């Protein structure tokens, strides 16, 4: 994938990386549609994600993510924000790269963890100590790091991150022609 206008832009990263807020800003900037895998799942199931986790467990949620990834193959030119755990399975990152340019919104653990605790109900943090959450972050990094591009969000706000992503995509596009 080369980053052309029909290419999707897929944001991955740990909880608190800002995938949704950056994705929305980026989509507006690029004049693209914005899609969120968590939203696809919520809309299909008719209930919020914490409820899916509470009633049917993580395995059910991951199966719903599988289905969402299959549907993503139909998208063209969209900006797609993924759930934090979605790319963290063997072959998943590669499957995402086959349908677009994958951008890792990275950051140091302390910053992402603080943001994740501040905003929204995140079942993957329920009942976990800070050390356990950090272990999850460490385990996931090897998946995220297979992305096409990475932007460190640690000291940036969502507008700044979106600007960096747009610049990195434009540079990639220039190199491809
Ligand atoms: C998850 C992250 C959430 C959501 C679900 C599971 C995870 O999305 O998909 O609660 O496993 O990290 P965010 O990354 O947007 O918080």
Short mmCIF file of C-alpha atoms and ligand atoms in Angstrom, two decimals:
data_model
loop_
_atom_site.label_atom_id
_atom_site.label_comp_id
_atom_site.label_asym_id
_atom_site.label_seq_id
_atom_site.Cartn_x
_atom_site.Cartn_y
_atom_site.Cartn_z
CA UNK A 1 0.00 0.00 0.00
CA UNK A 2 1.32 3.40 -0.93
CA UNK A 3 -0.93 5.92 0.78
CA UNK A 4 -3.06 7.00 -2.23
CA UNK A 5 -6.53 8.52 -1.91
CA UNK A 6 -8.26 5.14 -2.12
CA UNK A 7 -6.04 3.80 0.62
CA UNK A 8 -7.46 3.64 4.13
CA UNK A 9 -5.56 5.22 7.01
CA UNK A 10 -5.70 2.92 10.02
CA UNK A 11 -4.82 4.16 13.50
CA UNK A 12 -3.56 1.64 16.05
CA UNK A 13 -2.16 2.01 19.55
CA UNK A 14 -2.70 1.45 23.24
CA UNK A 15 -5.70 2.80 25.16
CA UNK A 16 -5.27 6.53 25.71
CA UNK A 17 -3.22 7.06 22.55
CA UNK A 18 -5.98 9.30 21.14
CA UNK A 19 -7.01 7.14 18.17
CA UNK A 20 -10.62 8.36 18.18
CA UNK A 21 -10.00 12.06 18.68
CA UNK A 22 -7.04 12.14 16.30
CA UNK A 23 -8.96 10.03 13.76
CA UNK A 24 -11.86 12.45 13.74
CA UNK A 25 -9.61 15.47 13.23
CA UNK A 26 -7.54 13.69 10.58
CA UNK A 27 -10.63 12.61 8.64
CA UNK A 28 -11.89 16.20 8.54
CA UNK A 29 -8.45 17.45 7.49
CA UNK A 30 -8.17 14.92 4.69
CA UNK A 31 -11.85 15.10 3.66
CA UNK A 32 -12.36 11.42 4.38
CA UNK A 33 -15.00 9.42 6.23
CA UNK A 34 -14.21 8.36 9.79
CA UNK A 35 -14.89 4.83 11.01
CA UNK A 36 -14.25 3.24 14.42
CA UNK A 37 -14.15 -0.50 14.96
CA UNK A 38 -15.55 -0.06 18.48
CA UNK A 39 -18.48 1.86 16.99
CA UNK A 40 -19.08 -0.84 14.37
CA UNK A 41 -19.29 -3.40 17.17
CA UNK A 42 -21.49 -1.27 19.42
CA UNK A 43 -23.88 -0.52 16.56
CA UNK A 44 -24.15 -4.16 15.54
CA UNK A 45 -24.64 -5.42 19.08
CA UNK A 46 -26.87 -2.54 20.22
CA UNK A 47 -25.04 -2.20 23.53
CA UNK A 48 -21.89 -0.60 24.85
CA UNK A 49 -18.55 -2.42 24.96
CA UNK A 50 -18.33 -2.66 28.78
CA UNK A 51 -21.65 -4.50 28.66
CA UNK A 52 -20.38 -6.96 26.04
CA UNK A 53 -17.34 -7.67 28.22
CA UNK A 54 -19.46 -8.00 31.38
CA UNK A 55 -22.09 -10.27 29.85
CA UNK A 56 -20.12 -12.37 27.38
CA UNK A 57 -16.49 -11.85 28.19
CA UNK A 58 -13.42 -10.75 26.29
CA UNK A 59 -13.46 -13.77 23.93
CA UNK A 60 -16.83 -12.70 22.52
CA UNK A 61 -15.59 -9.14 22.06
CA UNK A 62 -12.50 -10.41 20.18
CA UNK A 63 -14.75 -12.50 17.90
CA UNK A 64 -16.73 -9.34 17.14
CA UNK A 65 -13.44 -7.61 16.31
CA UNK A 66 -12.64 -10.43 13.87
CA UNK A 67 -15.90 -9.72 12.09
CA UNK A 68 -15.22 -5.96 12.07
CA UNK A 69 -11.81 -6.58 10.46
CA UNK A 70 -13.46 -8.61 7.71
CA UNK A 71 -15.85 -5.73 7.03
CA UNK A 72 -12.98 -3.23 6.93
CA UNK A 73 -11.78 -4.89 3.73
CA UNK A 74 -14.73 -3.20 2.00
CA UNK A 75 -13.61 0.30 2.99
CA UNK A 76 -11.86 2.66 0.59
CA UNK A 77 -10.16 5.89 1.55
CA UNK A 78 -11.49 6.01 5.09
CA UNK A 79 -9.76 6.96 8.32
CA UNK A 80 -10.23 4.01 10.67
CA UNK A 81 -9.62 4.04 14.43
CA UNK A 82 -9.17 0.56 15.89
CA UNK A 83 -9.64 -0.64 19.47
CA UNK A 84 -6.41 -0.92 21.44
CA UNK A 85 -6.35 -4.72 21.42
CA UNK A 86 -7.49 -5.26 17.83
CA UNK A 87 -4.06 -5.47 16.15
CA UNK A 88 -2.57 -7.59 18.93
CA UNK A 89 -2.96 -11.02 17.40
CA UNK A 90 -0.69 -12.87 15.01
CA UNK A 91 -1.22 -11.76 11.43
CA UNK A 92 -3.60 -8.93 12.34
CA UNK A 93 -1.26 -6.05 11.72
CA UNK A 94 -0.38 -7.54 8.35
CA UNK A 95 -4.10 -7.89 7.52
CA UNK A 96 -4.57 -4.21 8.33
CA UNK A 97 -1.57 -3.22 6.22
CA UNK A 98 -3.14 -5.04 3.29
CA UNK A 99 -6.07 -2.60 3.33
CA UNK A 100 -4.34 0.65 4.16
CA UNK A 101 -1.51 2.58 5.72
CA UNK A 102 -1.24 1.66 9.38
CA UNK A 103 -0.18 4.42 11.77
CA UNK A 104 0.87 3.65 15.34
CA UNK A 105 -0.01 6.39 17.81
CA UNK A 106 2.61 5.63 20.43
CA UNK A 107 3.46 7.22 23.76
CA UNK A 108 5.08 6.48 27.07
CA UNK A 109 3.12 4.24 29.40
CA UNK A 110 2.55 6.77 32.20
CA UNK A 111 1.00 9.29 29.81
CA UNK A 112 -1.24 6.81 28.01
CA UNK A 113 -2.35 5.18 31.26
CA UNK A 114 -3.29 8.50 32.79
CA UNK A 115 -5.28 9.50 29.68
CA UNK A 116 -6.98 6.10 29.57
CA UNK A 117 -8.06 6.36 33.21
CA UNK A 118 -9.37 9.88 32.68
CA UNK A 119 -11.60 9.19 29.70
CA UNK A 120 -14.23 6.50 29.24
CA UNK A 121 -14.97 3.09 30.72
CA UNK A 122 -12.26 0.63 29.65
CA UNK A 123 -12.98 -2.96 30.59
CA UNK A 124 -9.38 -4.03 29.91
CA UNK A 125 -8.32 -1.89 32.85
CA UNK A 126 -10.98 -3.18 35.24
CA UNK A 127 -9.44 -4.92 38.23
CA UNK A 128 -5.91 -4.43 36.90
CA UNK A 129 -3.11 -2.86 38.89
CA UNK A 130 -0.93 -0.25 37.23
CA UNK A 131 1.82 -2.91 36.94
CA UNK A 132 -0.55 -5.29 35.17
CA UNK A 133 -1.66 -2.55 32.79
CA UNK A 134 2.00 -1.79 32.06
CA UNK A 135 2.69 -5.46 31.34
CA UNK A 136 -0.18 -5.41 28.83
CA UNK A 137 1.30 -2.27 27.24
CA UNK A 138 4.72 -3.91 26.96
CA UNK A 139 3.27 -7.10 25.47
CA UNK A 140 1.35 -5.14 22.86
CA UNK A 141 4.20 -2.95 21.67
CA UNK A 142 5.66 -5.66 19.45
CA UNK A 143 2.38 -5.76 17.50
CA UNK A 144 1.96 -2.01 17.14
CA UNK A 145 5.57 -1.59 16.08
CA UNK A 146 4.86 -3.41 12.81
CA UNK A 147 2.84 -0.40 11.61
CA UNK A 148 3.93 1.54 8.50
CA UNK A 149 4.38 4.78 10.43
CA UNK A 150 4.60 5.85 14.06
CA UNK A 151 3.88 9.18 15.74
CA UNK A 152 4.82 9.68 19.39
CA UNK A 153 1.85 11.40 21.06
CA UNK A 154 3.38 11.79 24.53
CA UNK A 155 3.75 15.56 24.52
CA UNK A 156 1.22 16.43 21.82
CA UNK A 157 -2.48 17.28 21.76
CA UNK A 158 -4.82 15.59 19.23
CA UNK A 159 -4.62 18.50 16.74
CA UNK A 160 -0.84 18.33 16.78
CA UNK A 161 -0.86 14.55 16.39
CA UNK A 162 -3.28 14.77 13.45
CA UNK A 163 -0.99 17.35 11.81
CA UNK A 164 2.04 15.05 12.26
CA UNK A 165 0.14 12.07 10.84
CA UNK A 166 -1.03 14.11 7.84
CA UNK A 167 2.55 15.27 7.20
CA UNK A 168 3.93 11.72 7.49
CA UNK A 169 1.28 10.43 5.07
CA UNK A 170 2.05 13.20 2.58
CA UNK A 171 5.77 12.43 2.80
CA UNK A 172 5.10 8.74 2.25
CA UNK A 173 2.96 9.59 -0.75
CA UNK A 174 5.74 11.76 -2.21
CA UNK A 175 8.24 8.96 -1.81
CA UNK A 176 5.93 6.51 -3.53
CA UNK A 177 5.66 8.49 -6.79
C1 LIG B 1 -9.53 -2.43 24.27
C2 LIG B 1 -9.54 -1.08 23.97
C3 LIG B 1 -10.77 -0.33 23.76
C4 LIG B 1 -11.90 -1.24 23.30
C5 LIG B 1 -12.05 -2.40 24.24
C6 LIG B 1 -10.78 -3.24 24.35
C7 LIG B 1 -8.23 -3.10 24.49
O1 LIG B 1 -10.57 0.69 22.79
O2 LIG B 1 -11.68 -1.72 22.01
O3 LIG B 1 -12.42 -1.89 25.49
O4 LIG B 1 -8.18 -4.35 24.49
O5 LIG B 1 -7.22 -2.37 24.64
P1 LIG B 1 -9.62 1.98 23.07
O6 LIG B 1 -8.23 1.62 22.67
O7 LIG B 1 -10.18 3.03 22.17
O8 LIG B 1 -9.73 2.34 24.51
#
